[in-house]
Amino acid sequence: SQELEQSPQSLIVQEGKNLTINCTSSKTLYGLYWYKQKYGEGLIFLMMLQKGGEEKSHEKITAKLDEKKQQSSLHITASQPSHAGIYLCGADLRSQGNLIFGKGTKLSVKP
Amino acid sequence: GAVVSQHPSRVICKSGTSVKIECRSLDFQATTMFWYRQFPKQSLMLMATSNEGSKATYEQGVEKDKFLINHASLTLSTLTVTSAHPEDSSFYICSATGGATDTQYFGPGTRLTVL
């Protein structure tokens, strides 16, 4: 089974609506990264969470890491077409310092 | 934020030839660089980890003789796909870490198409 589960796989929302993307690990997360990717392009770093209970915000995007450090959620408030893309969570599981990635969530925002 | 560049952004080559992809950290010293590949509509998969001045560590199933990685300086790592085949066609992304934080910064990626 996958070490990092991301849900939902795809999401279509109306502009202005809120949405949440989840990332769940079977192991303790020593660091959790959220990236945005336009398909076939590089990754844009959004946020990194390390401490249990940590929450960070950037513009209308908020990411949280739960106290047990095994689940993170990414919340977008009042979504806009510019938010469309693929959101990837990457986890540092302290194996070699590399990140293990979820399969991504494809977000579409209808104007 | 830190900047990582990759060159070329796109490359098309004939089967049997070799292709070199460069990954550069432009404004910080990257002690570690990672190489990932991404197949269409799939997540990123780690290929190898390279530390400056050391041999790369390859993930299981990745042929080290086929995917040659060199990390000769703190700002440059190269991935050479030797004797490329059509199944090597993919999107290759590097990331770099170093400096004050452990944050990984990703390059823009290189799309390789092998004919």
Short mmCIF file of C-alpha atoms in Angstrom, two decimals:
data_model
loop_
_atom_site.label_atom_id
_atom_site.label_comp_id
_atom_site.label_asym_id
_atom_site.label_seq_id
_atom_site.Cartn_x
_atom_site.Cartn_y
_atom_site.Cartn_z
CA SER A 1 0.00 0.00 0.00
CA GLN A 2 1.05 3.55 -0.62
CA GLU A 3 2.94 5.23 2.23
CA LEU A 4 1.31 8.54 1.47
CA GLU A 5 -2.35 8.76 0.52
CA GLN A 6 -3.73 11.92 -0.97
CA SER A 7 -7.42 12.63 -1.43
CA PRO A 8 -9.42 13.41 -3.37
CA GLN A 9 -7.76 12.47 -6.65
CA SER A 10 -9.61 15.19 -8.45
CA LEU A 11 -11.83 18.06 -7.47
CA ILE A 12 -14.04 20.41 -9.43
CA VAL A 13 -15.35 23.41 -7.55
CA GLN A 14 -17.23 26.57 -8.43
CA GLU A 15 -15.26 29.78 -8.17
CA GLY A 16 -15.61 31.25 -4.73
CA LYS A 17 -16.12 27.94 -2.96
CA ASN A 18 -13.83 26.55 -0.28
CA LEU A 19 -12.10 23.22 -0.61
CA THR A 20 -9.85 20.86 1.33
CA ILE A 21 -7.24 18.37 0.18
CA ASN A 22 -5.93 15.73 2.56
CA CYS A 23 -2.65 13.91 2.82
CA THR A 24 -2.34 10.93 5.17
CA SER A 25 0.76 8.98 6.03
CA SER A 26 1.15 5.51 7.47
CA LYS A 27 4.28 6.73 9.23
CA THR A 28 5.17 9.73 11.33
CA LEU A 29 5.88 12.76 9.24
CA TYR A 30 9.08 14.61 10.01
CA GLY A 31 8.23 17.20 7.43
CA LEU A 32 5.29 17.70 5.12
CA TYR A 33 5.54 19.78 1.97
CA TRP A 34 2.77 21.08 -0.20
CA TYR A 35 3.50 21.86 -3.84
CA LYS A 36 1.45 23.04 -6.75
CA GLN A 37 2.17 21.81 -10.24
CA LYS A 38 0.85 22.79 -13.59
CA TYR A 39 0.85 19.48 -15.41
CA GLY A 40 4.18 18.77 -17.06
CA GLU A 41 5.85 21.69 -15.35
CA GLY A 42 7.98 22.10 -12.29
CA LEU A 43 6.75 22.25 -8.76
CA ILE A 44 5.93 25.45 -6.96
CA PHE A 45 6.65 25.32 -3.27
CA LEU A 46 3.65 26.35 -1.16
CA MET A 47 4.38 25.47 2.43
CA MET A 48 6.32 23.20 4.71
CA LEU A 49 5.06 21.93 8.07
CA GLN A 50 7.18 20.24 10.67
CA LYS A 51 5.62 20.55 14.08
CA GLY A 52 2.55 18.73 15.31
CA GLY A 53 -0.42 21.08 15.28
CA GLU A 54 1.38 23.56 13.05
CA GLU A 55 -0.65 25.72 10.72
CA LYS A 56 0.60 28.05 8.01
CA SER A 57 -1.19 30.34 5.64
CA HIS A 58 -0.26 32.04 2.42
CA GLU A 59 -2.84 34.29 0.85
CA LYS A 60 -5.97 32.11 0.66
CA ILE A 61 -4.25 28.79 1.22
CA THR A 62 -3.89 27.28 4.68
CA ALA A 63 -2.10 24.07 5.53
CA LYS A 64 -2.23 22.19 8.81
CA LEU A 65 -0.35 19.26 10.26
CA ASP A 66 -2.19 17.27 12.89
CA GLU A 67 -0.86 16.72 16.40
CA LYS A 68 0.11 13.14 15.67
CA LYS A 69 2.01 14.31 12.58
CA GLN A 70 0.46 11.76 10.29
CA GLN A 71 -2.06 13.85 8.43
CA SER A 72 -2.04 17.21 6.74
CA SER A 73 -4.78 19.18 5.10
CA LEU A 74 -4.60 21.98 2.57
CA HIS A 75 -7.51 24.36 2.61
CA ILE A 76 -8.27 26.94 -0.06
CA THR A 77 -10.73 29.67 0.79
CA ALA A 78 -12.81 31.39 -1.89
CA SER A 79 -11.19 29.49 -4.74
CA GLN A 80 -10.24 31.26 -7.96
CA PRO A 81 -9.40 29.96 -11.44
CA SER A 82 -5.75 30.74 -10.68
CA HIS A 83 -5.84 28.03 -8.02
CA ALA A 84 -6.39 25.34 -10.64
CA GLY A 85 -3.62 22.82 -10.99
CA ILE A 86 -2.28 19.69 -9.40
CA TYR A 87 -1.52 19.79 -5.71
CA LEU A 88 1.09 17.39 -4.42
CA CYS A 89 2.00 16.60 -0.87
CA GLY A 90 5.51 15.38 -0.22
CA ALA A 91 6.60 13.78 3.02
CA ASP A 92 9.95 13.56 4.68
CA LEU A 93 9.88 10.19 6.39
CA ARG A 94 13.50 10.46 7.46
CA SER A 95 14.60 7.67 5.20
CA GLN A 96 17.19 9.46 3.17
CA GLY A 97 15.96 13.02 3.28
CA ASN A 98 14.16 12.62 0.00
CA LEU A 99 10.45 13.17 -0.25
CA ILE A 100 7.77 10.58 -0.83
CA PHE A 101 4.94 12.04 -2.86
CA GLY A 102 1.24 11.47 -2.90
CA LYS A 103 -0.43 10.88 -6.24
CA GLY A 104 -1.69 14.42 -6.41
CA THR A 105 -5.04 16.13 -6.50
CA LYS A 106 -6.17 17.72 -9.72
CA LEU A 107 -8.11 20.86 -8.94
CA SER A 108 -10.36 22.56 -11.47
CA VAL A 109 -12.12 25.81 -10.63
CA LYS A 110 -15.14 26.73 -12.72
CA PRO A 111 -15.59 30.44 -13.32
CA GLY B 1 12.76 31.86 -2.38
CA ALA B 2 15.68 29.81 -3.62
CA VAL B 3 15.97 29.17 -7.33
CA VAL B 4 16.83 25.93 -9.04
CA SER B 5 17.22 25.81 -12.79
CA GLN B 6 17.24 22.91 -15.19
CA HIS B 7 18.58 22.72 -18.71
CA PRO B 8 17.33 21.87 -21.20
CA SER B 9 13.61 22.28 -20.58
CA ARG B 10 12.78 19.99 -23.48
CA VAL B 11 14.87 17.54 -25.45
CA ILE B 12 14.08 15.13 -28.25
CA CYS B 13 16.64 12.53 -29.13
CA LYS B 14 16.99 9.38 -31.16
CA SER B 15 16.99 5.97 -29.57
CA GLY B 16 20.48 4.89 -28.61
CA THR B 17 21.87 8.35 -27.99
CA SER B 18 22.77 9.89 -24.64
CA VAL B 19 21.23 12.99 -23.12
CA LYS B 20 22.60 15.16 -20.34
CA ILE B 21 20.34 17.19 -18.07
CA GLU B 22 21.75 19.88 -15.81
CA CYS B 23 20.38 21.00 -12.47
CA ARG B 24 21.73 24.17 -10.92
CA SER B 25 21.06 25.91 -7.65
CA LEU B 26 21.37 29.57 -8.50
CA ASP B 27 21.48 31.30 -5.16
CA PHE B 28 22.44 28.72 -2.57
CA GLN B 29 24.83 25.85 -2.10
CA ALA B 30 23.04 22.58 -2.58
CA THR B 31 24.62 19.93 -0.43
CA THR B 32 22.11 17.38 -1.63
CA MET B 33 20.28 17.08 -4.91
CA PHE B 34 17.54 14.65 -5.78
CA TRP B 35 16.45 13.42 -9.18
CA TYR B 36 12.84 12.44 -9.77
CA ARG B 37 10.96 11.27 -12.81
CA GLN B 38 7.31 11.61 -13.52
CA PHE B 39 5.31 9.57 -15.98
CA PRO B 40 2.14 11.06 -17.44
CA LYS B 41 -0.57 11.50 -14.85
CA GLN B 42 1.53 9.87 -12.16
CA SER B 43 3.31 11.17 -9.12
CA LEU B 44 6.97 11.92 -8.84
CA MET B 45 9.23 8.95 -8.17
CA LEU B 46 12.67 9.37 -6.69
CA MET B 47 15.45 8.03 -8.87
CA ALA B 48 18.55 8.90 -6.93
CA THR B 49 20.07 11.10 -4.27
CA SER B 50 23.37 12.82 -4.81
CA ASN B 51 25.58 14.54 -2.29
CA GLU B 52 28.28 16.86 -3.48
CA GLY B 53 31.53 15.00 -3.96
CA SER B 54 30.02 11.58 -3.33
CA LYS B 55 28.60 8.82 -5.46
CA ALA B 56 24.87 8.97 -5.97
CA THR B 57 22.57 6.61 -4.12
CA TYR B 58 20.08 5.01 -6.46
CA GLU B 59 16.61 3.77 -5.66
CA GLN B 60 15.77 0.16 -6.20
CA GLY B 61 15.02 -0.57 -9.81
CA VAL B 62 16.94 2.40 -11.17
CA GLU B 63 19.93 1.39 -13.27
CA LYS B 64 22.94 3.37 -12.19
CA ASP B 65 24.82 2.59 -15.39
CA LYS B 66 21.97 3.95 -17.44
CA PHE B 67 21.23 7.05 -15.40
CA LEU B 68 24.60 8.57 -14.62
CA ILE B 69 24.55 11.24 -11.95
CA ASN B 70 27.38 13.62 -11.23
CA HIS B 71 27.33 16.18 -8.42
CA ALA B 72 30.72 17.74 -8.87
CA SER B 73 30.01 21.07 -7.24
CA LEU B 74 27.66 22.58 -4.67
CA THR B 75 25.64 24.24 -7.39
CA LEU B 76 25.52 21.68 -10.17
CA SER B 77 24.30 18.14 -10.62
CA THR B 78 23.92 16.39 -13.94
CA LEU B 79 21.83 13.42 -14.98
CA THR B 80 22.92 11.62 -18.13
CA VAL B 81 20.53 9.17 -19.70
CA THR B 82 22.74 6.80 -21.62
CA SER B 83 21.61 4.80 -24.64
CA ALA B 84 18.15 6.27 -24.33
CA HIS B 85 15.12 4.25 -25.34
CA PRO B 86 11.53 5.32 -25.93
CA GLU B 87 10.53 3.98 -22.51
CA ASP B 88 12.90 6.53 -20.97
CA SER B 89 10.67 9.29 -22.27
CA SER B 90 9.49 11.09 -19.19
CA PHE B 91 9.54 14.31 -17.23
CA TYR B 92 12.68 14.58 -15.13
CA ILE B 93 12.75 16.96 -12.17
CA CYS B 94 15.59 17.75 -9.83
CA SER B 95 15.40 19.24 -6.39
CA ALA B 96 18.06 20.76 -4.23
CA THR B 97 18.42 21.28 -0.54
CA GLY B 98 21.00 23.10 1.47
CA GLY B 99 21.66 26.39 3.12
CA ALA B 100 19.78 27.48 6.19
CA THR B 101 16.71 25.25 5.85
CA ASP B 102 15.87 21.72 4.79
CA THR B 103 13.32 22.96 2.31
CA GLN B 104 13.57 21.26 -1.03
CA TYR B 105 13.42 23.52 -4.02
CA PHE B 106 12.49 22.02 -7.32
CA GLY B 107 13.70 22.80 -10.79
CA PRO B 108 11.24 23.44 -13.62
CA GLY B 109 11.77 19.97 -15.07
CA THR B 110 13.04 18.55 -18.34
CA ARG B 111 10.76 16.76 -20.76
CA LEU B 112 12.65 14.02 -22.54
CA THR B 113 11.22 12.41 -25.65
CA VAL B 114 13.09 9.51 -27.17
CA LEU B 115 12.12 8.65 -30.71
#
